[in-house]
Amino acid sequence: VRLYDGPRRGFVANFLTLIGRIELDADCYAFTDQDDEWDPCKLARATEALAALPDERPALYGSRSELIDRDGRHLGFSRLFTRPPGFSNALVQNMVSGNTMVLNRAAMMLMRAAGTGVAVSAHDWWAYLLVTGSGGEMIYDSYPTIRYRQHGANLYGANASWRARWGRALRVFRGDFREWNTQNLAALRGNWSLLTEQSRRRVESFESVRDAPAPVRLLRLLRAGVYRQTWDGQIGLFVAALTRRL
């Protein structure tokens, strides 16, 4: 165990600062939060999945979560996603919680190459964007590899209950979703050389949606090809586009 003083500027800066520590050298890297419980097989499942890919290809593993209360009692599971992961999804959604993620060395080198001073909405969403945008792979495991503790102090809880989904919808209408997208797109623009040509075109297409005149906004959204994992999330995406909160 190594302890480091963090920058004290929030969770994103904490994780990005650790990512930037080149003395932390390993074959795989996992994000974790202090109050979550890992399944005993988490690292085995993740490393086995990552090992099936070429070492030089950036790859990111993530899974579902079991939700527990502050006393460890079972509450349910995070939603099961069936649509494929990829950059078109990553532009509008962080598919899995960072505390389930494991990155291979190539993915970590990619994040370091992008710079650890980027202003992004979340380190895990940034990892998903960067890995898939560079032509790497996101591996989604439907098996829940962590017990994700839900309590009043969560900065970001699981989006599983209808109450939680309503809370997320309110954040969209408050403008949070648009601000997150603005930050993420600026970070991608700042690392344009790391993206594939196809990903660059996808970014440009998505950017054209955000400030387009109302009559053509939905049409451009459909052409952009971005998508969320669930039907209600997709409806929310259309609403966000119509109300200029994308």
PDB file of C-alpha atoms in Angstrom:
ATOM      1  CA  VAL A   1       0.000   0.000   0.000  1.00  0.00           C
ATOM      2  CA  ARG A   2       1.321   3.413  -0.965  1.00  0.00           C
ATOM      3  CA  LEU A   3      -0.262   6.607   0.325  1.00  0.00           C
ATOM      4  CA  TYR A   4       0.004   9.924  -1.515  1.00  0.00           C
ATOM      5  CA  ASP A   5      -1.215  13.405  -0.707  1.00  0.00           C
ATOM      6  CA  GLY A   6      -3.864  14.352  -3.236  1.00  0.00           C
ATOM      7  CA  PRO A   7      -4.484  17.759  -4.822  1.00  0.00           C
ATOM      8  CA  ARG A   8      -7.635  18.279  -2.709  1.00  0.00           C
ATOM      9  CA  ARG A   9      -9.667  19.463  -5.698  1.00  0.00           C
ATOM     10  CA  GLY A  10     -12.300  16.718  -5.831  1.00  0.00           C
ATOM     11  CA  PHE A  11     -12.483  13.089  -6.890  1.00  0.00           C
ATOM     12  CA  VAL A  12     -11.672  13.667 -10.574  1.00  0.00           C
ATOM     13  CA  ALA A  13      -8.400  15.445  -9.788  1.00  0.00           C
ATOM     14  CA  ASN A  14      -7.547  12.736  -7.248  1.00  0.00           C
ATOM     15  CA  PHE A  15      -7.836   9.945  -9.797  1.00  0.00           C
ATOM     16  CA  LEU A  16      -6.133  11.880 -12.603  1.00  0.00           C
ATOM     17  CA  THR A  17      -3.220  12.705 -10.303  1.00  0.00           C
ATOM     18  CA  LEU A  18      -2.765   9.004  -9.520  1.00  0.00           C
ATOM     19  CA  ILE A  19      -3.007   8.139 -13.221  1.00  0.00           C
ATOM     20  CA  GLY A  20      -0.168  10.575 -13.851  1.00  0.00           C
ATOM     21  CA  ARG A  21       2.215   8.884 -11.397  1.00  0.00           C
ATOM     22  CA  ILE A  22       4.517   7.045 -13.788  1.00  0.00           C
ATOM     23  CA  GLU A  23       6.175   5.163 -10.939  1.00  0.00           C
ATOM     24  CA  LEU A  24       2.939   3.168 -10.600  1.00  0.00           C
ATOM     25  CA  ASP A  25       3.823   0.549 -13.189  1.00  0.00           C
ATOM     26  CA  ALA A  26       1.700  -2.574 -13.649  1.00  0.00           C
ATOM     27  CA  ASP A  27       0.083  -4.823 -16.224  1.00  0.00           C
ATOM     28  CA  CYS A  28      -3.419  -3.746 -15.144  1.00  0.00           C
ATOM     29  CA  TYR A  29      -4.897  -0.877 -13.132  1.00  0.00           C
ATOM     30  CA  ALA A  30      -8.164  -0.747 -11.189  1.00  0.00           C
ATOM     31  CA  PHE A  31     -10.099   2.232  -9.873  1.00  0.00           C
ATOM     32  CA  THR A  32     -11.697   1.815  -6.476  1.00  0.00           C
ATOM     33  CA  ASP A  33     -13.696   3.755  -3.903  1.00  0.00           C
ATOM     34  CA  GLN A  34     -13.040   3.457  -0.200  1.00  0.00           C
ATOM     35  CA  ASP A  35     -16.363   1.958   0.885  1.00  0.00           C
ATOM     36  CA  ASP A  36     -17.105  -0.610  -1.823  1.00  0.00           C
ATOM     37  CA  GLU A  37     -16.687  -4.376  -1.496  1.00  0.00           C
ATOM     38  CA  TRP A  38     -15.051  -6.308  -4.333  1.00  0.00           C
ATOM     39  CA  ASP A  39     -16.198  -9.731  -5.434  1.00  0.00           C
ATOM     40  CA  PRO A  40     -13.329 -12.199  -4.797  1.00  0.00           C
ATOM     41  CA  CYS A  41     -13.260 -12.969  -8.532  1.00  0.00           C
ATOM     42  CA  LYS A  42     -13.265  -9.364  -9.756  1.00  0.00           C
ATOM     43  CA  LEU A  43      -9.607  -9.072 -10.721  1.00  0.00           C
ATOM     44  CA  ALA A  44      -9.487 -12.606 -12.102  1.00  0.00           C
ATOM     45  CA  ARG A  45     -12.469 -11.967 -14.392  1.00  0.00           C
ATOM     46  CA  ALA A  46     -11.078  -8.612 -15.490  1.00  0.00           C
ATOM     47  CA  THR A  47      -7.520  -9.731 -16.191  1.00  0.00           C
ATOM     48  CA  GLU A  48      -8.699 -12.851 -18.014  1.00  0.00           C
ATOM     49  CA  ALA A  49     -10.915 -10.741 -20.277  1.00  0.00           C
ATOM     50  CA  LEU A  50      -8.166  -8.185 -20.921  1.00  0.00           C
ATOM     51  CA  ALA A  51      -5.556 -10.869 -21.583  1.00  0.00           C
ATOM     52  CA  ALA A  52      -7.608 -12.115 -24.536  1.00  0.00           C
ATOM     53  CA  LEU A  53      -6.793  -8.894 -26.414  1.00  0.00           C
ATOM     54  CA  PRO A  54      -3.459  -7.810 -27.934  1.00  0.00           C
ATOM     55  CA  ASP A  55      -1.227  -6.118 -25.368  1.00  0.00           C
ATOM     56  CA  GLU A  56      -0.770  -3.053 -27.550  1.00  0.00           C
ATOM     57  CA  ARG A  57      -4.524  -2.396 -27.853  1.00  0.00           C
ATOM     58  CA  PRO A  58      -6.017  -0.082 -25.193  1.00  0.00           C
ATOM     59  CA  ALA A  59      -8.719  -2.001 -23.363  1.00  0.00           C
ATOM     60  CA  LEU A  60     -11.061  -1.262 -20.503  1.00  0.00           C
ATOM     61  CA  TYR A  61     -13.097  -3.752 -18.461  1.00  0.00           C
ATOM     62  CA  GLY A  62     -16.218  -2.818 -16.503  1.00  0.00           C
ATOM     63  CA  SER A  63     -19.183  -4.622 -15.002  1.00  0.00           C
ATOM     64  CA  ARG A  64     -22.554  -4.402 -13.319  1.00  0.00           C
ATOM     65  CA  SER A  65     -22.761  -3.735  -9.587  1.00  0.00           C
ATOM     66  CA  GLU A  66     -24.703  -5.194  -6.710  1.00  0.00           C
ATOM     67  CA  LEU A  67     -26.219  -2.348  -4.713  1.00  0.00           C
ATOM     68  CA  ILE A  68     -26.061  -2.466  -0.914  1.00  0.00           C
ATOM     69  CA  ASP A  69     -27.053  -0.079   1.841  1.00  0.00           C
ATOM     70  CA  ARG A  70     -24.652   1.411   4.367  1.00  0.00           C
ATOM     71  CA  ASP A  71     -24.933  -1.727   6.497  1.00  0.00           C
ATOM     72  CA  GLY A  72     -24.202  -4.106   3.618  1.00  0.00           C
ATOM     73  CA  ARG A  73     -27.784  -5.237   2.991  1.00  0.00           C
ATOM     74  CA  HIS A  74     -28.724  -6.126  -0.583  1.00  0.00           C
ATOM     75  CA  LEU A  75     -30.758  -3.462  -2.422  1.00  0.00           C
ATOM     76  CA  GLY A  76     -30.663  -4.718  -5.995  1.00  0.00           C
ATOM     77  CA  PHE A  77     -28.414  -4.518  -9.033  1.00  0.00           C
ATOM     78  CA  SER A  78     -27.396  -1.845 -11.489  1.00  0.00           C
ATOM     79  CA  ARG A  79     -29.214  -2.048 -14.793  1.00  0.00           C
ATOM     80  CA  LEU A  80     -28.280  -4.731 -17.284  1.00  0.00           C
ATOM     81  CA  PHE A  81     -27.153  -3.247 -20.587  1.00  0.00           C
ATOM     82  CA  THR A  82     -27.534  -5.124 -23.865  1.00  0.00           C
ATOM     83  CA  ARG A  83     -26.430  -2.596 -26.482  1.00  0.00           C
ATOM     84  CA  PRO A  84     -22.765  -2.829 -27.492  1.00  0.00           C
ATOM     85  CA  PRO A  85     -20.276  -0.503 -25.817  1.00  0.00           C
ATOM     86  CA  GLY A  86     -18.389   1.914 -28.037  1.00  0.00           C
ATOM     87  CA  PHE A  87     -17.506   5.516 -28.734  1.00  0.00           C
ATOM     88  CA  SER A  88     -21.003   6.360 -30.014  1.00  0.00           C
ATOM     89  CA  ASN A  89     -22.340   5.382 -26.592  1.00  0.00           C
ATOM     90  CA  ALA A  90     -19.461   6.947 -24.669  1.00  0.00           C
ATOM     91  CA  LEU A  91     -20.169  10.400 -26.141  1.00  0.00           C
ATOM     92  CA  VAL A  92     -23.468  10.564 -24.252  1.00  0.00           C
ATOM     93  CA  GLN A  93     -23.149   8.045 -21.410  1.00  0.00           C
ATOM     94  CA  ASN A  94     -20.685   6.545 -18.982  1.00  0.00           C
ATOM     95  CA  MET A  95     -21.684   2.901 -19.242  1.00  0.00           C
ATOM     96  CA  VAL A  96     -20.312   1.494 -15.971  1.00  0.00           C
ATOM     97  CA  SER A  97     -19.179   2.818 -12.613  1.00  0.00           C
ATOM     98  CA  GLY A  98     -15.486   3.539 -12.289  1.00  0.00           C
ATOM     99  CA  ASN A  99     -15.233   1.290  -9.244  1.00  0.00           C
ATOM    100  CA  THR A 100     -15.816  -1.716 -11.537  1.00  0.00           C
ATOM    101  CA  MET A 101     -13.205  -0.656 -14.111  1.00  0.00           C
ATOM    102  CA  VAL A 102      -9.869  -2.316 -14.805  1.00  0.00           C
ATOM    103  CA  LEU A 103      -7.534  -0.970 -17.523  1.00  0.00           C
ATOM    104  CA  ASN A 104      -4.693  -2.702 -19.302  1.00  0.00           C
ATOM    105  CA  ARG A 105      -1.283  -1.064 -19.589  1.00  0.00           C
ATOM    106  CA  ALA A 106      -1.980   0.317 -23.073  1.00  0.00           C
ATOM    107  CA  ALA A 107      -5.114   2.063 -21.815  1.00  0.00           C
ATOM    108  CA  MET A 108      -3.218   3.597 -18.906  1.00  0.00           C
ATOM    109  CA  MET A 109      -0.452   4.795 -21.223  1.00  0.00           C
ATOM    110  CA  LEU A 110      -3.135   6.348 -23.414  1.00  0.00           C
ATOM    111  CA  MET A 111      -4.639   8.249 -20.476  1.00  0.00           C
ATOM    112  CA  ARG A 112      -1.203   9.499 -19.485  1.00  0.00           C
ATOM    113  CA  ALA A 113      -0.528  10.599 -23.052  1.00  0.00           C
ATOM    114  CA  ALA A 114      -3.752  12.618 -22.965  1.00  0.00           C
ATOM    115  CA  GLY A 115      -2.470  14.505 -19.950  1.00  0.00           C
ATOM    116  CA  THR A 116      -3.696  14.361 -16.400  1.00  0.00           C
ATOM    117  CA  GLY A 117      -4.639  18.025 -16.201  1.00  0.00           C
ATOM    118  CA  VAL A 118      -7.659  17.687 -18.486  1.00  0.00           C
ATOM    119  CA  ALA A 119     -10.910  19.231 -17.278  1.00  0.00           C
ATOM    120  CA  VAL A 120     -13.434  16.398 -17.570  1.00  0.00           C
ATOM    121  CA  SER A 121     -16.667  15.557 -15.808  1.00  0.00           C
ATOM    122  CA  ALA A 122     -15.447  12.214 -14.423  1.00  0.00           C
ATOM    123  CA  HIS A 123     -12.283  10.138 -14.675  1.00  0.00           C
ATOM    124  CA  ASP A 124     -14.152   6.929 -15.515  1.00  0.00           C
ATOM    125  CA  TRP A 125     -16.261   8.519 -18.252  1.00  0.00           C
ATOM    126  CA  TRP A 126     -13.043  10.015 -19.660  1.00  0.00           C
ATOM    127  CA  ALA A 127     -11.438   6.558 -19.674  1.00  0.00           C
ATOM    128  CA  TYR A 128     -14.411   5.140 -21.617  1.00  0.00           C
ATOM    129  CA  LEU A 129     -14.293   8.026 -24.116  1.00  0.00           C
ATOM    130  CA  LEU A 130     -10.565   7.913 -24.643  1.00  0.00           C
ATOM    131  CA  VAL A 131     -10.196   4.136 -24.938  1.00  0.00           C
ATOM    132  CA  THR A 132     -13.063   3.688 -27.401  1.00  0.00           C
ATOM    133  CA  GLY A 133     -12.287   6.922 -29.272  1.00  0.00           C
ATOM    134  CA  SER A 134      -8.726   5.759 -29.930  1.00  0.00           C
ATOM    135  CA  GLY A 135      -9.897   2.469 -31.426  1.00  0.00           C
ATOM    136  CA  GLY A 136      -9.512   0.482 -28.227  1.00  0.00           C
ATOM    137  CA  GLU A 137     -12.089  -1.820 -26.684  1.00  0.00           C
ATOM    138  CA  MET A 138     -14.527  -1.657 -23.808  1.00  0.00           C
ATOM    139  CA  ILE A 139     -15.429  -5.044 -22.281  1.00  0.00           C
ATOM    140  CA  TYR A 140     -18.759  -5.140 -20.460  1.00  0.00           C
ATOM    141  CA  ASP A 141     -19.343  -7.936 -17.940  1.00  0.00           C
ATOM    142  CA  SER A 142     -22.945  -8.560 -16.874  1.00  0.00           C
ATOM    143  CA  TYR A 143     -21.703 -10.284 -13.720  1.00  0.00           C
ATOM    144  CA  PRO A 144     -21.669  -7.829 -10.763  1.00  0.00           C
ATOM    145  CA  THR A 145     -18.089  -7.645  -9.522  1.00  0.00           C
ATOM    146  CA  ILE A 146     -18.575  -5.141  -6.707  1.00  0.00           C
ATOM    147  CA  ARG A 147     -20.995  -4.446  -3.894  1.00  0.00           C
ATOM    148  CA  TYR A 148     -21.642  -0.734  -4.412  1.00  0.00           C
ATOM    149  CA  ARG A 149     -22.587   0.977  -1.175  1.00  0.00           C
ATOM    150  CA  GLN A 150     -25.435   3.505  -1.465  1.00  0.00           C
ATOM    151  CA  HIS A 151     -25.776   6.165   1.203  1.00  0.00           C
ATOM    152  CA  GLY A 152     -26.422   9.864   1.621  1.00  0.00           C
ATOM    153  CA  ALA A 153     -22.790  10.806   1.055  1.00  0.00           C
ATOM    154  CA  ASN A 154     -22.499   9.289  -2.448  1.00  0.00           C
ATOM    155  CA  LEU A 155     -21.128  11.798  -4.938  1.00  0.00           C
ATOM    156  CA  TYR A 156     -22.602   9.656  -7.728  1.00  0.00           C
ATOM    157  CA  GLY A 157     -24.906   6.800  -6.822  1.00  0.00           C
ATOM    158  CA  ALA A 158     -26.120   4.039  -9.080  1.00  0.00           C
ATOM    159  CA  ASN A 159     -28.828   5.057 -11.533  1.00  0.00           C
ATOM    160  CA  ALA A 160     -31.052   2.072 -10.761  1.00  0.00           C
ATOM    161  CA  SER A 161     -34.266   3.179  -9.038  1.00  0.00           C
ATOM    162  CA  TRP A 162     -36.964   5.389 -10.545  1.00  0.00           C
ATOM    163  CA  ARG A 163     -36.157   7.974  -7.910  1.00  0.00           C
ATOM    164  CA  ALA A 164     -32.508   7.966  -9.009  1.00  0.00           C
ATOM    165  CA  ARG A 165     -33.496   8.233 -12.663  1.00  0.00           C
ATOM    166  CA  TRP A 166     -35.762  11.186 -11.861  1.00  0.00           C
ATOM    167  CA  GLY A 167     -32.850  12.840 -10.082  1.00  0.00           C
ATOM    168  CA  ARG A 168     -30.694  12.370 -13.164  1.00  0.00           C
ATOM    169  CA  ALA A 169     -33.456  13.823 -15.354  1.00  0.00           C
ATOM    170  CA  LEU A 170     -33.556  16.918 -13.162  1.00  0.00           C
ATOM    171  CA  ARG A 171     -29.814  17.331 -13.592  1.00  0.00           C
ATOM    172  CA  VAL A 172     -30.302  17.252 -17.367  1.00  0.00           C
ATOM    173  CA  PHE A 173     -32.845  20.074 -17.201  1.00  0.00           C
ATOM    174  CA  ARG A 174     -30.621  22.002 -14.800  1.00  0.00           C
ATOM    175  CA  GLY A 175     -27.959  22.015 -17.501  1.00  0.00           C
ATOM    176  CA  ASP A 176     -25.495  19.597 -15.873  1.00  0.00           C
ATOM    177  CA  PHE A 177     -25.554  17.157 -18.794  1.00  0.00           C
ATOM    178  CA  ARG A 178     -24.762  19.919 -21.285  1.00  0.00           C
ATOM    179  CA  GLU A 179     -21.891  21.143 -19.113  1.00  0.00           C
ATOM    180  CA  TRP A 180     -20.484  17.601 -18.820  1.00  0.00           C
ATOM    181  CA  ASN A 181     -20.638  17.206 -22.599  1.00  0.00           C
ATOM    182  CA  THR A 182     -18.959  20.580 -23.106  1.00  0.00           C
ATOM    183  CA  GLN A 183     -16.087  19.544 -20.851  1.00  0.00           C
ATOM    184  CA  ASN A 184     -15.703  16.117 -22.448  1.00  0.00           C
ATOM    185  CA  LEU A 185     -15.773  17.466 -25.997  1.00  0.00           C
ATOM    186  CA  ALA A 186     -13.163  20.109 -25.168  1.00  0.00           C
ATOM    187  CA  ALA A 187     -10.924  17.393 -23.703  1.00  0.00           C
ATOM    188  CA  LEU A 188     -11.364  15.260 -26.833  1.00  0.00           C
ATOM    189  CA  ARG A 189     -10.542  18.252 -29.024  1.00  0.00           C
ATOM    190  CA  GLY A 190      -7.422  18.780 -26.951  1.00  0.00           C
ATOM    191  CA  ASN A 191      -6.362  15.212 -27.739  1.00  0.00           C
ATOM    192  CA  TRP A 192      -7.448  15.122 -31.370  1.00  0.00           C
ATOM    193  CA  SER A 193      -4.343  13.233 -32.482  1.00  0.00           C
ATOM    194  CA  LEU A 194      -5.199  10.292 -30.211  1.00  0.00           C
ATOM    195  CA  LEU A 195      -8.584   9.703 -31.861  1.00  0.00           C
ATOM    196  CA  THR A 196      -9.259   7.603 -34.932  1.00  0.00           C
ATOM    197  CA  GLU A 197     -10.554   9.315 -38.048  1.00  0.00           C
ATOM    198  CA  GLN A 198     -13.948   7.683 -37.524  1.00  0.00           C
ATOM    199  CA  SER A 199     -14.094   8.986 -33.943  1.00  0.00           C
ATOM    200  CA  ARG A 200     -13.199  12.506 -35.095  1.00  0.00           C
ATOM    201  CA  ARG A 201     -16.076  12.453 -37.551  1.00  0.00           C
ATOM    202  CA  ARG A 202     -18.378  11.227 -34.784  1.00  0.00           C
ATOM    203  CA  VAL A 203     -17.310  14.099 -32.526  1.00  0.00           C
ATOM    204  CA  GLU A 204     -17.903  16.642 -35.277  1.00  0.00           C
ATOM    205  CA  SER A 205     -21.311  15.159 -36.035  1.00  0.00           C
ATOM    206  CA  PHE A 206     -22.293  15.246 -32.359  1.00  0.00           C
ATOM    207  CA  GLU A 207     -21.069  18.832 -31.996  1.00  0.00           C
ATOM    208  CA  SER A 208     -23.250  19.858 -34.942  1.00  0.00           C
ATOM    209  CA  VAL A 209     -26.316  18.641 -33.038  1.00  0.00           C
ATOM    210  CA  ARG A 210     -25.817  20.699 -29.896  1.00  0.00           C
ATOM    211  CA  ASP A 211     -26.380  24.171 -31.332  1.00  0.00           C
ATOM    212  CA  ALA A 212     -28.353  23.330 -34.443  1.00  0.00           C
ATOM    213  CA  PRO A 213     -31.677  25.092 -35.107  1.00  0.00           C
ATOM    214  CA  ALA A 214     -34.605  23.311 -33.478  1.00  0.00           C
ATOM    215  CA  PRO A 215     -36.199  22.000 -36.709  1.00  0.00           C
ATOM    216  CA  VAL A 216     -33.123  19.974 -37.657  1.00  0.00           C
ATOM    217  CA  ARG A 217     -31.762  19.056 -34.216  1.00  0.00           C
ATOM    218  CA  LEU A 218     -33.404  15.633 -33.927  1.00  0.00           C
ATOM    219  CA  LEU A 219     -32.539  14.734 -37.504  1.00  0.00           C
ATOM    220  CA  ARG A 220     -28.880  15.566 -36.851  1.00  0.00           C
ATOM    221  CA  LEU A 221     -28.977  13.575 -33.622  1.00  0.00           C
ATOM    222  CA  LEU A 222     -30.155  10.510 -35.509  1.00  0.00           C
ATOM    223  CA  ARG A 223     -27.467  11.024 -38.134  1.00  0.00           C
ATOM    224  CA  ALA A 224     -24.800  11.430 -35.437  1.00  0.00           C
ATOM    225  CA  GLY A 225     -25.473   7.844 -34.372  1.00  0.00           C
ATOM    226  CA  VAL A 226     -24.936   8.442 -30.653  1.00  0.00           C
ATOM    227  CA  TYR A 227     -27.014   6.351 -28.282  1.00  0.00           C
ATOM    228  CA  ARG A 228     -27.683   5.517 -24.652  1.00  0.00           C
ATOM    229  CA  GLN A 229     -28.082   1.998 -23.345  1.00  0.00           C
ATOM    230  CA  THR A 230     -31.783   2.000 -22.365  1.00  0.00           C
ATOM    231  CA  TRP A 231     -35.061   3.101 -23.918  1.00  0.00           C
ATOM    232  CA  ASP A 232     -35.728   5.707 -21.227  1.00  0.00           C
ATOM    233  CA  GLY A 233     -32.168   6.979 -21.567  1.00  0.00           C
ATOM    234  CA  GLN A 234     -32.660   7.304 -25.320  1.00  0.00           C
ATOM    235  CA  ILE A 235     -35.881   9.256 -24.803  1.00  0.00           C
ATOM    236  CA  GLY A 236     -34.023  11.500 -22.378  1.00  0.00           C
ATOM    237  CA  LEU A 237     -31.390  12.064 -25.061  1.00  0.00           C
ATOM    238  CA  PHE A 238     -34.046  13.229 -27.534  1.00  0.00           C
ATOM    239  CA  VAL A 239     -35.568  15.540 -24.912  1.00  0.00           C
ATOM    240  CA  ALA A 240     -32.140  16.963 -24.085  1.00  0.00           C
ATOM    241  CA  ALA A 241     -31.567  17.653 -27.774  1.00  0.00           C
ATOM    242  CA  LEU A 242     -34.948  19.337 -28.210  1.00  0.00           C
ATOM    243  CA  THR A 243     -34.423  21.590 -25.191  1.00  0.00           C
ATOM    244  CA  ARG A 244     -30.791  22.452 -26.043  1.00  0.00           C
ATOM    245  CA  ARG A 245     -29.480  20.664 -22.964  1.00  0.00           C
ATOM    246  CA  LEU A 246     -27.281  18.305 -24.955  1.00  0.00           C
TER     247      LEU A 246
END
